[in-house]
């Protein structure tokens, strides 16, 4: 009860009209992020907090995120998924209230209050290619079938450099988003060696927002070399115009708990499609 009142009082001190708030406390510092209420993006106060923490505190973020996160917003599948994958625990719908507490704390905002998606500096060079460049590269092979597009995603993933100490490198994972007419709308490659939120699908979706300001359109198909984890599945679901019309094909079946029983699994939107499988 005391912890809840403390969180409510901190939310009161940080309350900003027209914005959702997310924060976490560690060693006398409150790390926080805002998100404009009612705004539409593959983001939220929780997402901005987590992405901003990893971006600004690469080596220390692991310790910060062992603490409970609080948010004034209701949690979405996207927020729950991201917390499950890169953090520990969260309490939603905190009501800002003045409990008359005297708190000796420092405050650090980790993302611009009015931006919808946090700016990140640890995005690898493979993600900085233009969409036009990737479209031209893909179209050289005239992809037509799901196996064609998944094979192209595998080829894209091979652009991610690897080394002997695997944890020092980004994983070789890539994703493509293709509309009903076969046009590639966005792409993403894994960039999570420093920022654990930057999976290929997250990069794809946030690129789609930045460049096109649109959700995944009806009838689109997302191809990923690996099965989307709970974080990525939640953001895919959140940023789909009509999730029921979406198909997600992936090549590698991830066995870990963070990739089991995702929202895409529950809705039957995932389909395992190994690259070697042939169309019948």
GROMACS .gro file of C-alpha atoms in nm:
model
  280
    1UNK     CA    1   0.000   0.000   0.000
    2UNK     CA    2   0.286   0.238   0.082
    3UNK     CA    3   0.453   0.158  -0.252
    4UNK     CA    4   0.128   0.238  -0.436
    5UNK     CA    5   0.087   0.570  -0.255
    6UNK     CA    6   0.448   0.656  -0.329
    7UNK     CA    7   0.391   0.579  -0.697
    8UNK     CA    8   0.073   0.790  -0.698
    9UNK     CA    9   0.259   1.081  -0.540
   10UNK     CA   10   0.545   1.058  -0.791
   11UNK     CA   11   0.286   1.051  -1.070
   12UNK     CA   12   0.131   1.364  -0.917
   13UNK     CA   13   0.469   1.540  -0.912
   14UNK     CA   14   0.535   1.443  -1.275
   15UNK     CA   15   0.180   1.489  -1.401
   16UNK     CA   16   0.165   1.670  -1.735
   17UNK     CA   17  -0.170   1.767  -1.882
   18UNK     CA   18  -0.261   1.578  -2.200
   19UNK     CA   19   0.009   1.313  -2.156
   20UNK     CA   20   0.039   0.957  -2.033
   21UNK     CA   21   0.330   0.891  -1.799
   22UNK     CA   22   0.556   0.592  -1.735
   23UNK     CA   23   0.837   0.583  -1.479
   24UNK     CA   24   1.070   0.359  -1.284
   25UNK     CA   25   1.277   0.431  -0.972
   26UNK     CA   26   1.631   0.310  -0.914
   27UNK     CA   27   1.888   0.428  -0.658
   28UNK     CA   28   1.714   0.758  -0.588
   29UNK     CA   29   1.652   0.847  -0.954
   30UNK     CA   30   1.313   0.853  -1.126
   31UNK     CA   31   1.348   0.775  -1.496
   32UNK     CA   32   1.036   0.881  -1.684
   33UNK     CA   33   0.875   0.935  -2.025
   34UNK     CA   34   0.556   1.097  -2.152
   35UNK     CA   35   0.331   1.014  -2.445
   36UNK     CA   36   0.058   1.244  -2.585
   37UNK     CA   37  -0.285   1.108  -2.491
   38UNK     CA   38  -0.487   0.982  -2.784
   39UNK     CA   39  -0.192   0.984  -3.025
   40UNK     CA   40  -0.152   0.694  -3.267
   41UNK     CA   41   0.190   0.535  -3.316
   42UNK     CA   42   0.368   0.202  -3.256
   43UNK     CA   43   0.468   0.350  -2.922
   44UNK     CA   44   0.342   0.459  -2.579
   45UNK     CA   45   0.479   0.610  -2.258
   46UNK     CA   46   0.594   0.260  -2.158
   47UNK     CA   47   0.759   0.191  -2.494
   48UNK     CA   48   0.933   0.531  -2.490
   49UNK     CA   49   1.055   0.472  -2.134
   50UNK     CA   50   1.204   0.134  -2.221
   51UNK     CA   51   1.357   0.242  -2.552
   52UNK     CA   52   1.495   0.561  -2.394
   53UNK     CA   53   1.648   0.377  -2.100
   54UNK     CA   54   1.831   0.129  -2.320
   55UNK     CA   55   1.945   0.408  -2.548
   56UNK     CA   56   2.082   0.633  -2.272
   57UNK     CA   57   2.194   0.373  -2.018
   58UNK     CA   58   2.323   0.079  -2.219
   59UNK     CA   59   2.523  -0.084  -1.940
   60UNK     CA   60   2.302   0.022  -1.649
   61UNK     CA   61   1.957  -0.041  -1.799
   62UNK     CA   62   1.954  -0.405  -1.687
   63UNK     CA   63   1.970  -0.299  -1.322
   64UNK     CA   64   1.718  -0.016  -1.360
   65UNK     CA   65   1.463  -0.243  -1.525
   66UNK     CA   66   1.473  -0.499  -1.245
   67UNK     CA   67   1.255  -0.248  -1.060
   68UNK     CA   68   0.878  -0.213  -1.099
   69UNK     CA   69   0.758   0.020  -1.373
   70UNK     CA   70   0.449   0.235  -1.320
   71UNK     CA   71   0.226   0.397  -1.579
   72UNK     CA   72  -0.086   0.613  -1.568
   73UNK     CA   73  -0.211   0.444  -1.889
   74UNK     CA   74  -0.393   0.117  -1.941
   75UNK     CA   75  -0.158  -0.150  -2.075
   76UNK     CA   76  -0.191  -0.269  -2.434
   77UNK     CA   77  -0.067  -0.598  -2.579
   78UNK     CA   78   0.228  -0.398  -2.713
   79UNK     CA   79   0.323  -0.264  -2.368
   80UNK     CA   80   0.276  -0.597  -2.193
   81UNK     CA   81   0.485  -0.773  -2.454
   82UNK     CA   82   0.771  -0.525  -2.433
   83UNK     CA   83   0.778  -0.543  -2.053
   84UNK     CA   84   0.782  -0.925  -2.061
   85UNK     CA   85   1.077  -0.931  -2.300
   86UNK     CA   86   1.303  -0.651  -2.174
   87UNK     CA   87   1.188  -0.568  -1.818
   88UNK     CA   88   1.035  -0.744  -1.516
   89UNK     CA   89   0.707  -0.607  -1.382
   90UNK     CA   90   0.466  -0.316  -1.428
   91UNK     CA   91   0.162  -0.158  -1.263
   92UNK     CA   92  -0.090   0.018  -1.485
   93UNK     CA   93  -0.352   0.291  -1.432
   94UNK     CA   94  -0.167   0.473  -1.155
   95UNK     CA   95  -0.382   0.768  -1.043
   96UNK     CA   96  -0.173   1.081  -0.972
   97UNK     CA   97  -0.250   1.194  -0.617
   98UNK     CA   98  -0.088   1.433  -0.371
   99UNK     CA   99  -0.017   1.231  -0.057
  100UNK     CA  100   0.187   1.507   0.103
  101UNK     CA  101   0.508   1.308   0.088
  102UNK     CA  102   0.853   1.462   0.101
  103UNK     CA  103   1.070   1.267  -0.139
  104UNK     CA  104   1.441   1.322  -0.196
  105UNK     CA  105   1.472   1.212  -0.556
  106UNK     CA  106   1.634   1.312  -0.882
  107UNK     CA  107   1.436   1.307  -1.205
  108UNK     CA  108   1.558   1.218  -1.551
  109UNK     CA  109   1.340   1.228  -1.863
  110UNK     CA  110   1.464   0.968  -2.112
  111UNK     CA  111   1.269   1.069  -2.426
  112UNK     CA  112   1.129   1.389  -2.573
  113UNK     CA  113   0.784   1.448  -2.424
  114UNK     CA  114   0.605   1.539  -2.745
  115UNK     CA  115   0.765   1.286  -2.979
  116UNK     CA  116   0.550   0.985  -3.057
  117UNK     CA  117   0.840   0.744  -3.110
  118UNK     CA  118   1.162   0.769  -2.911
  119UNK     CA  119   1.474   0.864  -3.103
  120UNK     CA  120   1.740   0.593  -3.078
  121UNK     CA  121   2.110   0.624  -3.144
  122UNK     CA  122   2.201   0.253  -3.137
  123UNK     CA  123   2.034   0.168  -3.467
  124UNK     CA  124   2.287  -0.027  -3.674
  125UNK     CA  125   2.391   0.081  -4.023
  126UNK     CA  126   2.198  -0.207  -4.183
  127UNK     CA  127   1.874  -0.037  -4.073
  128UNK     CA  128   1.981   0.296  -4.218
  129UNK     CA  129   1.950   0.188  -4.582
  130UNK     CA  130   1.666   0.364  -4.762
  131UNK     CA  131   1.344   0.180  -4.834
  132UNK     CA  132   1.395   0.253  -5.206
  133UNK     CA  133   1.733   0.077  -5.199
  134UNK     CA  134   1.585  -0.231  -5.035
  135UNK     CA  135   1.286  -0.230  -5.273
  136UNK     CA  136   1.518  -0.219  -5.575
  137UNK     CA  137   1.731  -0.502  -5.435
  138UNK     CA  138   1.426  -0.717  -5.368
  139UNK     CA  139   1.258  -0.655  -5.700
  140UNK     CA  140   1.561  -0.781  -5.892
  141UNK     CA  141   1.444  -1.134  -5.808
  142UNK     CA  142   1.072  -1.071  -5.887
  143UNK     CA  143   0.937  -1.240  -5.572
  144UNK     CA  144   0.587  -1.389  -5.605
  145UNK     CA  145   0.528  -1.659  -5.343
  146UNK     CA  146   0.555  -1.646  -4.964
  147UNK     CA  147   0.868  -1.864  -4.992
  148UNK     CA  148   1.021  -1.607  -5.228
  149UNK     CA  149   0.963  -1.322  -4.985
  150UNK     CA  150   1.081  -1.522  -4.684
  151UNK     CA  151   1.394  -1.617  -4.877
  152UNK     CA  152   1.456  -1.248  -4.944
  153UNK     CA  153   1.419  -1.174  -4.572
  154UNK     CA  154   1.683  -1.440  -4.506
  155UNK     CA  155   1.911  -1.270  -4.758
  156UNK     CA  156   1.849  -0.935  -4.590
  157UNK     CA  157   1.938  -1.084  -4.251
  158UNK     CA  158   2.275  -1.190  -4.387
  159UNK     CA  159   2.370  -0.823  -4.404
  160UNK     CA  160   2.394  -0.818  -4.024
  161UNK     CA  161   2.759  -0.880  -3.928
  162UNK     CA  162   2.838  -1.152  -3.674
  163UNK     CA  163   3.148  -1.234  -3.471
  164UNK     CA  164   3.293  -1.484  -3.226
  165UNK     CA  165   3.141  -1.321  -2.915
  166UNK     CA  166   2.778  -1.340  -3.025
  167UNK     CA  167   2.633  -1.120  -2.748
  168UNK     CA  168   2.846  -0.832  -2.872
  169UNK     CA  169   2.672  -0.844  -3.210
  170UNK     CA  170   2.318  -0.796  -3.336
  171UNK     CA  171   2.133  -1.117  -3.423
  172UNK     CA  172   2.101  -1.194  -3.794
  173UNK     CA  173   1.724  -1.149  -3.812
  174UNK     CA  174   1.526  -0.947  -4.065
  175UNK     CA  175   1.162  -0.873  -4.145
  176UNK     CA  176   0.972  -0.743  -4.448
  177UNK     CA  177   0.622  -0.596  -4.475
  178UNK     CA  178   0.448  -0.649  -4.808
  179UNK     CA  179   0.105  -0.514  -4.906
  180UNK     CA  180  -0.166  -0.707  -5.090
  181UNK     CA  181  -0.019  -0.599  -5.427
  182UNK     CA  182   0.330  -0.725  -5.342
  183UNK     CA  183   0.486  -0.383  -5.273
  184UNK     CA  184   0.741  -0.377  -4.990
  185UNK     CA  185   0.619  -0.113  -4.744
  186UNK     CA  186   0.888  -0.140  -4.479
  187UNK     CA  187   1.175  -0.353  -4.351
  188UNK     CA  188   1.376  -0.397  -4.035
  189UNK     CA  189   1.686  -0.578  -3.915
  190UNK     CA  190   1.776  -0.675  -3.563
  191UNK     CA  191   1.973  -0.406  -3.378
  192UNK     CA  192   1.945  -0.523  -3.017
  193UNK     CA  193   2.303  -0.581  -2.904
  194UNK     CA  194   2.286  -0.251  -2.712
  195UNK     CA  195   1.916  -0.157  -2.715
  196UNK     CA  196   1.719  -0.471  -2.633
  197UNK     CA  197   1.396  -0.323  -2.772
  198UNK     CA  198   1.528  -0.295  -3.128
  199UNK     CA  199   1.418  -0.627  -3.274
  200UNK     CA  200   1.373  -0.648  -3.650
  201UNK     CA  201   0.992  -0.622  -3.634
  202UNK     CA  202   1.003  -0.320  -3.401
  203UNK     CA  203   1.243  -0.145  -3.637
  204UNK     CA  204   1.016  -0.231  -3.931
  205UNK     CA  205   0.703  -0.092  -3.763
  206UNK     CA  206   0.863   0.225  -3.633
  207UNK     CA  207   1.015   0.286  -3.977
  208UNK     CA  208   0.667   0.239  -4.129
  209UNK     CA  209   0.536   0.504  -3.893
  210UNK     CA  210   0.819   0.750  -3.948
  211UNK     CA  211   0.819   0.721  -4.328
  212UNK     CA  212   0.453   0.659  -4.412
  213UNK     CA  213   0.259   0.757  -4.098
  214UNK     CA  214   0.034   0.458  -4.149
  215UNK     CA  215  -0.061   0.133  -3.983
  216UNK     CA  216  -0.010  -0.209  -4.138
  217UNK     CA  217  -0.280  -0.200  -4.408
  218UNK     CA  218  -0.549  -0.462  -4.458
  219UNK     CA  219  -0.436  -0.766  -4.651
  220UNK     CA  220  -0.066  -0.710  -4.580
  221UNK     CA  221   0.181  -0.988  -4.500
  222UNK     CA  222   0.477  -0.965  -4.266
  223UNK     CA  223   0.771  -1.200  -4.328
  224UNK     CA  224   1.025  -1.256  -4.052
  225UNK     CA  225   1.322  -1.490  -4.052
  226UNK     CA  226   1.236  -1.582  -3.690
  227UNK     CA  227   0.907  -1.617  -3.504
  228UNK     CA  228   0.810  -1.280  -3.350
  229UNK     CA  229   0.850  -1.267  -2.971
  230UNK     CA  230   0.580  -1.131  -2.739
  231UNK     CA  231   0.716  -0.777  -2.772
  232UNK     CA  232   0.714  -0.784  -3.152
  233UNK     CA  233   0.384  -0.969  -3.175
  234UNK     CA  234   0.222  -0.712  -2.946
  235UNK     CA  235   0.346  -0.421  -3.155
  236UNK     CA  236   0.243  -0.592  -3.481
  237UNK     CA  237  -0.107  -0.644  -3.341
  238UNK     CA  238  -0.123  -0.290  -3.202
  239UNK     CA  239  -0.013  -0.130  -3.529
  240UNK     CA  240  -0.236  -0.329  -3.766
  241UNK     CA  241  -0.530  -0.156  -3.930
  242UNK     CA  242  -0.721  -0.483  -3.914
  243UNK     CA  243  -0.530  -0.760  -3.734
  244UNK     CA  244  -0.774  -1.024  -3.856
  245UNK     CA  245  -0.662  -0.961  -4.216
  246UNK     CA  246  -0.291  -0.983  -4.138
  247UNK     CA  247  -0.067  -1.282  -4.211
  248UNK     CA  248   0.272  -1.335  -4.046
  249UNK     CA  249   0.506  -1.593  -4.201
  250UNK     CA  250   0.831  -1.689  -4.027
  251UNK     CA  251   1.112  -1.934  -4.092
  252UNK     CA  252   1.272  -2.021  -3.756
  253UNK     CA  253   1.053  -2.155  -3.477
  254UNK     CA  254   1.173  -1.992  -3.155
  255UNK     CA  255   1.127  -2.232  -2.860
  256UNK     CA  256   1.179  -1.994  -2.566
  257UNK     CA  257   0.902  -1.880  -2.331
  258UNK     CA  258   0.916  -1.525  -2.468
  259UNK     CA  259   0.800  -1.649  -2.808
  260UNK     CA  260   0.525  -1.883  -2.688
  261UNK     CA  261   0.156  -1.794  -2.666
  262UNK     CA  262   0.194  -1.450  -2.819
  263UNK     CA  263  -0.112  -1.249  -2.923
  264UNK     CA  264  -0.047  -1.359  -3.283
  265UNK     CA  265  -0.050  -1.722  -3.172
  266UNK     CA  266  -0.376  -1.676  -2.982
  267UNK     CA  267  -0.544  -1.524  -3.288
  268UNK     CA  268  -0.399  -1.778  -3.532
  269UNK     CA  269  -0.216  -1.513  -3.736
  270UNK     CA  270   0.126  -1.683  -3.730
  271UNK     CA  271   0.235  -1.944  -3.984
  272UNK     CA  272   0.562  -2.135  -3.971
  273UNK     CA  273   0.708  -2.144  -4.322
  274UNK     CA  274   1.058  -2.293  -4.334
  275UNK     CA  275   1.264  -2.158  -4.628
  276UNK     CA  276   1.321  -2.507  -4.765
  277UNK     CA  277   0.950  -2.585  -4.787
  278UNK     CA  278   0.816  -2.592  -5.143
  279UNK     CA  279   0.481  -2.470  -5.261
  280UNK     CA  280   0.258  -2.759  -5.352
   0.00000   0.00000   0.00000
